[in-house]
Coordinates of C-alpha atoms in Angstrom, one line a residue:
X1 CA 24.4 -2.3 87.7
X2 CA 22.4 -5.1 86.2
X3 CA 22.7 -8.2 88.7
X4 CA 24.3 -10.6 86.2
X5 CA 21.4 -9.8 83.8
X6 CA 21.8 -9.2 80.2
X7 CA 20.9 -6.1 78.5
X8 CA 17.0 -6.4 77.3
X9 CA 17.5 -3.2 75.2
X10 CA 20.0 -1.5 73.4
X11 CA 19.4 1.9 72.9
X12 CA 18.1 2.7 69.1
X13 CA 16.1 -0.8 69.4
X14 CA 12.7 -0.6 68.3
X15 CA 9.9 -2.5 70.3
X16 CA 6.1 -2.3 69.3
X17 CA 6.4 1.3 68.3
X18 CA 8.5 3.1 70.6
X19 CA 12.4 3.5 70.0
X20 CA 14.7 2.8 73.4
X21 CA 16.6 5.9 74.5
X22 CA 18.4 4.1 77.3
X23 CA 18.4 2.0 80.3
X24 CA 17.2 4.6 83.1
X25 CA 17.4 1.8 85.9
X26 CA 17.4 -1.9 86.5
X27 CA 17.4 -4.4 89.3
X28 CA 17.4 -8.4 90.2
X29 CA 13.7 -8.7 88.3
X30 CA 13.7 -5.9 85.7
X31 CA 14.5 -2.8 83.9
X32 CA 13.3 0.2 83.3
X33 CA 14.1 2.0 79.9
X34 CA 13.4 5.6 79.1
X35 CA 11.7 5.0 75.3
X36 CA 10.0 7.6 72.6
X37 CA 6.8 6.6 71.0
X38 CA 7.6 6.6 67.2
X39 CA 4.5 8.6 66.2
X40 CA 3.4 10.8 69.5
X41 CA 7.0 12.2 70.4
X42 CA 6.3 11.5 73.5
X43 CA 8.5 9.7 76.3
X44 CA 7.1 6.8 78.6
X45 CA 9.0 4.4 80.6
X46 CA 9.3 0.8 80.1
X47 CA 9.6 -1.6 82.7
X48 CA 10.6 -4.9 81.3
X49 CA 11.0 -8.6 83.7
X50 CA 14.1 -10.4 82.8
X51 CA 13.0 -13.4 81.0
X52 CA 14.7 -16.4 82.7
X53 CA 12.7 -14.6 86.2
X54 CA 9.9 -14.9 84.4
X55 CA 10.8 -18.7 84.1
X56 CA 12.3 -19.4 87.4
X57 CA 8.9 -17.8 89.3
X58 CA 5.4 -17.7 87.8
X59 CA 4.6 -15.3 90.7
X60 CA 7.1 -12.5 89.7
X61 CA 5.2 -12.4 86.4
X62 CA 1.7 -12.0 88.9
X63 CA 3.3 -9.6 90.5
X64 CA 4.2 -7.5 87.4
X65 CA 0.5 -8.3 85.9
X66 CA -0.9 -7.3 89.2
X67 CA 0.8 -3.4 88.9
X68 CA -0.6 -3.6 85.2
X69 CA -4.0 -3.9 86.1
X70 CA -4.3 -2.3 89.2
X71 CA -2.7 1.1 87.7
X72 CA -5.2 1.0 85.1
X73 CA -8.4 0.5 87.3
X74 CA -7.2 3.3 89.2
X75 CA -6.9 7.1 87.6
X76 CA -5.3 9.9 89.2
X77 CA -2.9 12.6 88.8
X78 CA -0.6 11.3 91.4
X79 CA -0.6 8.2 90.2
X80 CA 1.8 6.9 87.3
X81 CA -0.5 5.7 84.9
X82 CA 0.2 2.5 83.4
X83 CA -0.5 3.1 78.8
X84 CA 0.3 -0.5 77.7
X85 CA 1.0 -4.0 79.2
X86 CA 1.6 -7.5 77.4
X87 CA 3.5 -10.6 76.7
X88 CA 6.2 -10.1 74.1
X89 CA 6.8 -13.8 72.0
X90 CA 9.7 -13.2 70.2
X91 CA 11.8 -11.9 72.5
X92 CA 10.0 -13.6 75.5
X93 CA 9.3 -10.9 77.7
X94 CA 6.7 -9.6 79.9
X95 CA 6.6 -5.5 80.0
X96 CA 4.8 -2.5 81.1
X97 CA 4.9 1.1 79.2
X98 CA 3.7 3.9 81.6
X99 CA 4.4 7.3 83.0
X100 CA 7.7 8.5 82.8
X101 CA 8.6 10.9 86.1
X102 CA 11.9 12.8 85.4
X103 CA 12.3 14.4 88.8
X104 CA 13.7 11.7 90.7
X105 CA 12.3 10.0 93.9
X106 CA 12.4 11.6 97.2
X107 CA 15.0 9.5 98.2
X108 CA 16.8 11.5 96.2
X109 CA 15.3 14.5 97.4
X110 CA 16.3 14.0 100.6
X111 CA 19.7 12.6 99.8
X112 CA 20.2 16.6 98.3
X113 CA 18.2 18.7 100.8
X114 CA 19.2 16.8 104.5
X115 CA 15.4 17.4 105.2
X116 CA 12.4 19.3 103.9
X117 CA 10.5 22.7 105.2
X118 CA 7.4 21.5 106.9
X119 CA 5.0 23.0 104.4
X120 CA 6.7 21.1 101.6
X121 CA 6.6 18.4 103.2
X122 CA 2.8 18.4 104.0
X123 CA 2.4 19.1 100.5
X124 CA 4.4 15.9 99.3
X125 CA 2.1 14.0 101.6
X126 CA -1.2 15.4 100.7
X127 CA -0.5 14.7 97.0
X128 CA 0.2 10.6 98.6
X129 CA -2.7 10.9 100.4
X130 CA -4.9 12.3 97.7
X131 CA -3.9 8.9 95.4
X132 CA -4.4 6.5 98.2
X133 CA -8.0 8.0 98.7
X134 CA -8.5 7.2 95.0
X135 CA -7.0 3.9 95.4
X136 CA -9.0 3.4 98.3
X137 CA -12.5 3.6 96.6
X138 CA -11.3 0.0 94.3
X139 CA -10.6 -1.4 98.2
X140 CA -6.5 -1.1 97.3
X141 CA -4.3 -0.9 99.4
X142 CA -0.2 -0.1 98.9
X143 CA 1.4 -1.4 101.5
X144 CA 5.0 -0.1 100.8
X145 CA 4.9 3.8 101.1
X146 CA 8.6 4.6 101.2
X147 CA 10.5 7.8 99.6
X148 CA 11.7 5.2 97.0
X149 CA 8.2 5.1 96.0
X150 CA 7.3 8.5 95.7
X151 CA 8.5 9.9 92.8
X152 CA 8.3 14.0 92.6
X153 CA 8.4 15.7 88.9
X154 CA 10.2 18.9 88.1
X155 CA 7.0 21.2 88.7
X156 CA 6.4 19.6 92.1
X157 CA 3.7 17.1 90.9
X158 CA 4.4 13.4 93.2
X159 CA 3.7 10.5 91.4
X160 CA 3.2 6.9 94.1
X161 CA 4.1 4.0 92.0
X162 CA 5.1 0.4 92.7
X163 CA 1.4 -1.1 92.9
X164 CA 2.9 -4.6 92.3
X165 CA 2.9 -5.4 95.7
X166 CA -0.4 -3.9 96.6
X167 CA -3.7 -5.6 98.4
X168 CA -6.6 -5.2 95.8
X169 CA -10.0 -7.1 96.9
X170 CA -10.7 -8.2 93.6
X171 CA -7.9 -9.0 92.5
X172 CA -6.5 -11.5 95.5
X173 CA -7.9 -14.5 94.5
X174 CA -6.5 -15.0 91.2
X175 CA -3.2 -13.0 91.8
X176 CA -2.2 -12.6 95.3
X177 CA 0.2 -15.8 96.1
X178 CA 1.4 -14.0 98.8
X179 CA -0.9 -13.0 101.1
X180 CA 0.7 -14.3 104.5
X181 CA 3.8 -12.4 103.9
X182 CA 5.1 -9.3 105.5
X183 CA 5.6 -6.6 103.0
X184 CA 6.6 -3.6 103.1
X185 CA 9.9 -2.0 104.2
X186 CA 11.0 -2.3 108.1
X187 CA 11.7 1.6 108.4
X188 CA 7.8 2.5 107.4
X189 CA 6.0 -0.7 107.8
X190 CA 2.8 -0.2 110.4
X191 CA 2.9 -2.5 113.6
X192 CA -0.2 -4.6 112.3
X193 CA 1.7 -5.3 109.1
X194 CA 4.5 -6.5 110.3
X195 CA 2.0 -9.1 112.3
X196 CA 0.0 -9.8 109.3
X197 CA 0.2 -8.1 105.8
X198 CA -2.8 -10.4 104.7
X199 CA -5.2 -8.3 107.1
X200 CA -3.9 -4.8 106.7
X201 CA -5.9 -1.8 104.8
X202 CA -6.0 1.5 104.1
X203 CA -4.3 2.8 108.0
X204 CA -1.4 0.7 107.1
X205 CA -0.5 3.1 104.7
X206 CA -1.3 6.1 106.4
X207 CA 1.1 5.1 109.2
X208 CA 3.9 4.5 106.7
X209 CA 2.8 7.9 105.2
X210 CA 3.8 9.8 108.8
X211 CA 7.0 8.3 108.8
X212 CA 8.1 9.7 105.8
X213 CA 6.5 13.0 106.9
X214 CA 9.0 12.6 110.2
X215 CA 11.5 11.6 108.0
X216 CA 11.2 14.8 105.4
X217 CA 10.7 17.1 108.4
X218 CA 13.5 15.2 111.1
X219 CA 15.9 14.3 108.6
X220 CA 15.8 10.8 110.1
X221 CA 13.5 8.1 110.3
X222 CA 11.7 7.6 113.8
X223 CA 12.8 3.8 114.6
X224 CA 16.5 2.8 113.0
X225 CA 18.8 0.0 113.1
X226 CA 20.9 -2.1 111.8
X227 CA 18.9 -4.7 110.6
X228 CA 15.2 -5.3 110.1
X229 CA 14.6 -7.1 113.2
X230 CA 16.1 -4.4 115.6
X231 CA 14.0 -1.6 113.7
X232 CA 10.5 -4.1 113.9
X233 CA 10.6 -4.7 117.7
X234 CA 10.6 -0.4 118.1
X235 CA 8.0 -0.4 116.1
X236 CA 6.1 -3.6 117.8
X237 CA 6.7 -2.2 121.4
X238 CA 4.5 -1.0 123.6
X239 CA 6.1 2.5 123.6
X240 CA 4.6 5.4 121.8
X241 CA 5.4 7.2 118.6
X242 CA 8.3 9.5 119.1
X243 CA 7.1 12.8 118.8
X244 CA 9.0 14.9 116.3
X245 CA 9.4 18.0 118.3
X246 CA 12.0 15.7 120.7
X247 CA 14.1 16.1 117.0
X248 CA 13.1 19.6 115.5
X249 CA 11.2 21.7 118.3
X250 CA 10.8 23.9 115.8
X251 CA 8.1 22.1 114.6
X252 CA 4.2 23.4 115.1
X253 CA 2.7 21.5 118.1
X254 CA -0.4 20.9 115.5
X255 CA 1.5 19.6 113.1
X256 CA 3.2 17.5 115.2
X257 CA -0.2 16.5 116.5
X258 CA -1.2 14.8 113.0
X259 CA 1.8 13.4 112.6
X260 CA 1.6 11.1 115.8
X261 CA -2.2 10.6 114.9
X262 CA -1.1 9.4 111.4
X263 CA 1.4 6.9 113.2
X264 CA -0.5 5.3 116.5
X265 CA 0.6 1.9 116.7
X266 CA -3.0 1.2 117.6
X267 CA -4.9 1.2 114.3
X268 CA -7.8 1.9 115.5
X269 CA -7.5 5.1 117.1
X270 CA -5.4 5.8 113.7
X271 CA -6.5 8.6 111.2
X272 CA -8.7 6.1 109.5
X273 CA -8.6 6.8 105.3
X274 CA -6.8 9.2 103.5
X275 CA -9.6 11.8 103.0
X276 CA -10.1 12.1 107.0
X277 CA -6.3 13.1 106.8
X278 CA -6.6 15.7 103.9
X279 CA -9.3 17.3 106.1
X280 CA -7.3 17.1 109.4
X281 CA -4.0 19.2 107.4
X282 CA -7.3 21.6 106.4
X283 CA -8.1 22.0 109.9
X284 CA -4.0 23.4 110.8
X285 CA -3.9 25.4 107.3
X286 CA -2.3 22.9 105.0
X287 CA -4.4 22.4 101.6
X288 CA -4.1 20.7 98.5
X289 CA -3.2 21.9 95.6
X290 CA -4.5 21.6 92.5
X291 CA -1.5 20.8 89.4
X292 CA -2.3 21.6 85.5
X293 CA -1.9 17.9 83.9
X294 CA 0.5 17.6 81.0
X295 CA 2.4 14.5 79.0
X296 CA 5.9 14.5 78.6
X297 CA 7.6 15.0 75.4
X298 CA 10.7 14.2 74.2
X299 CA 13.7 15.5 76.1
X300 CA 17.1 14.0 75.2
X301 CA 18.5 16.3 78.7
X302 CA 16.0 15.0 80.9
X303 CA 18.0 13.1 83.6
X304 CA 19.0 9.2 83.4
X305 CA 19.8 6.6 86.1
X306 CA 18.5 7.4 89.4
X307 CA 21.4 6.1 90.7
X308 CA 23.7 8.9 88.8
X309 CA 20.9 11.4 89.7
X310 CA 21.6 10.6 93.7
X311 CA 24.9 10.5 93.5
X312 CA 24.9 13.8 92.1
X313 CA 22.7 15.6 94.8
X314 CA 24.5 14.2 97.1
X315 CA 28.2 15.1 95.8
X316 CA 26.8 18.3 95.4
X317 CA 25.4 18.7 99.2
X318 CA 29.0 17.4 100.4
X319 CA 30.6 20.3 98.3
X320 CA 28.3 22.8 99.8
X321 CA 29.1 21.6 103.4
X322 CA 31.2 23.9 105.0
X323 CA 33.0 20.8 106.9
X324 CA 35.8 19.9 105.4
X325 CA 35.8 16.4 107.3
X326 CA 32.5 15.2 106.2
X327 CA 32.7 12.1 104.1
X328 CA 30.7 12.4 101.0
X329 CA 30.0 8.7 101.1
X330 CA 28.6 8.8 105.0
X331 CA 25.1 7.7 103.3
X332 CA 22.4 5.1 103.6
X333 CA 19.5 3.9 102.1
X334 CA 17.1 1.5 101.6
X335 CA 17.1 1.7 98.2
X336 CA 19.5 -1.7 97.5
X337 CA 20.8 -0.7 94.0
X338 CA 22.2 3.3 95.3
X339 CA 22.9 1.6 98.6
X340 CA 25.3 -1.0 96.6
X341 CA 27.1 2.0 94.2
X342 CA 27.7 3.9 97.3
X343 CA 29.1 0.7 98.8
X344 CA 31.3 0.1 95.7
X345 CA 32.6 3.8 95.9
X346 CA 33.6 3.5 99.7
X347 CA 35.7 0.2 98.8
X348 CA 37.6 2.2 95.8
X349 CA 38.1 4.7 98.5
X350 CA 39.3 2.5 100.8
X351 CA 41.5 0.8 98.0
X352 CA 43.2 4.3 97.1
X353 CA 43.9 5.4 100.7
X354 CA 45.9 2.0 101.1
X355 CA 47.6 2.3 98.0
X356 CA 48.6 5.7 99.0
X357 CA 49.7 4.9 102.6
X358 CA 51.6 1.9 100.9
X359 CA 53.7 4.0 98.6
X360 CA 54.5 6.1 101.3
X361 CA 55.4 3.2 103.5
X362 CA 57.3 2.0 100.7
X363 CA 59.1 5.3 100.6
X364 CA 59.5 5.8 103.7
X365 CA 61.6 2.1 104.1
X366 CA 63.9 3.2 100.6
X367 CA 64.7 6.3 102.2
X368 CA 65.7 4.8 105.8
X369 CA 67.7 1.8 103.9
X370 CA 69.4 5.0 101.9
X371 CA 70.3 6.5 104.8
X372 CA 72.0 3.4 106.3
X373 CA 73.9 3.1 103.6
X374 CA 75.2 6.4 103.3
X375 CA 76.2 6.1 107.2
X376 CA 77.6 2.6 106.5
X377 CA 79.8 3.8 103.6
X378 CA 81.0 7.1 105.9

């Protein structure tokens, strides 16, 4: 899917010393290509803004600048680190080379496995929290922890990525535009947020961080809804955080004790920075692991569009379910571009079991005015 957009690459194009593989995603603002580096051998991704965006909106192109120099002020093994950033004249785009994940997001993840083992999921969290603690020491803040966001490699490393939309001190006033607007996504986004994304920090983030622990551990998301309103008044009620057990009693009553400290609509009796949380997990017998680092070479297997990469997890979990009724396309997300394939295959679905009830209608009708005349000639 590429919104109306035309290509930016073609696969085999060369572009400041890296060769285009192929498109690995795109959306209304960008793509992302999957390219070599001529010299290295070694695979990076591209994320390239569509030029007439740049055009329309000078703050798209802050936005993209912004994830440029935030990722490089900040380090860290769980964070994709940005290698290259810059205007290109002649064919009038701005673009970012960095990391290049080939796990898949754990949206993905979860779209496969229903729901993850509570010790896995701990450990996808205390890699998240481990980068925000390194973010936190520039004062920067994320502000959109979602699965989409977490991207989780084939040895288990997570990567966090989209810093575009993050809150850096010292970067606000010559690049933050937007300071009085409400990101985030409605699922995750902590109660102060939704208020006031201009005054949120680090807590903000470890609230959205618990959800996706409930999620990865419930298999749901505490507040849902159908639409972003109905999901922000749960979460701006006076009502307390759901506790998980009420979903999976299975769960350890410490563990589920962290999890409603991490997500107290209160901030202030929140878990109050990321390494607080690292050490409460210590305290239950959860602990971070340390991961060898290591770039990525060249791989002409490794997987392509996340989109195709979803859909195949979750094809795959529908053929493994042992009920024959369950629709393979009963899935949602919040990720728009998946969210608008799986759309697009329920209507061809749709399509084909009209099609089919119409032939046999039409059938059905030849054979009746068959039969009449048969009786009519008798």
């Amino acid at each position: 899917m590429n919104f109306g957009k035309p290509e930016i690459f073609h696969s085999g194009d060369k572009f400041r010393g890296y060769v285009v593989e192929r498109l690995l995603g795109n959306g209304s603002l960008g793509a992302v290509y999957l390219v070599r580096h001529e010299l290295l051998d070694t695979v990076y991704a591209l994320k390239a803004l569509f030029p007439d965006v740049a055009k329309e909106n000078s703050d798209y192109v802050k936005r993209f600048l912004r994830e440029a120099k935030i990722a490089t002020r900040i380090r860290h093994p769980n964070l994709v680190a940005v290698h290259d950033c810059g205007f290109d004249e002649a064919r009038g785009i701005y673009f970012i080379v960095m990391d290049y994940v080939s796990g898949g997001d754990l949206r993905q993840a979860l779209a496969f496995a229903g729901k993850f083992a509570p010790a896995r999921a701990v450990e996808v969290v205390l890699q998240v929290a481990s980068a925000l603690d390194a973010a936190q020491e520039y004062h920067v803040v994320h502000r959109d922890i979602k699965p989409e966001n977490i991207m989780i490699q084939p040895d288990g490393t997570v990567k966090l990525v989209d810093l575009g939309i993050a809150k850096a001190d010292g970067l606000r006033d010559s690049l933050c535009t937007e300071a009085e607007s409400v990101f985030g996504t409605p699922a995750y986004v902590a109660p102060e947020q939704a208020l006031d994304a201009s005054a949120v920090d680090v807590r903000a983030d470890i609230y959205s961080l618990g959800v996706v622990l409930f999620e990865m551990i419930a298999g749901k998301v505490p507040y849902d809804g159908p639409n972003a309103p109905q999901i922000l008044v749960q979460t701006l009620s006076s009502d307390p955080f759901p506790d998980i057990r009420d979903i999976n009693p299975e769960v350890d009553s410490a563990l589920a004790t962290v999890i409603r400290r991490m997500c107290v609509k209160e901030c202030d009796r929140r878990i109050a920075t990321p390494a607080a949380l690292i050490a409460e997990f210590a305290k239950i017998g959860y602990h971070l692991k340390t991961r060898p680092a290591g770039e990525v070479k060249f791989d002409r297997s490794a997987d392509s569009a996340p989109t195709l990469v979803s859909m195949r997890s979750l094809l795959q979990k529908s053929a493994a379910s042992p009920d024959d009724n369950a629709d393979p396309l009963a899935y949602e997300t919040q990720d728009v571009e998946i969210q608008d394939f799986v759309n697009r295959l329920k209507r061809r679905k749709r399509m084909r079991r009209l099609a089919s009830w119409a032939v046999m209608a039409v059938a059905a009708i030849a054979a009746l005015l068959v039969f009449a005349w048969l009786v009519g000639a008798i």
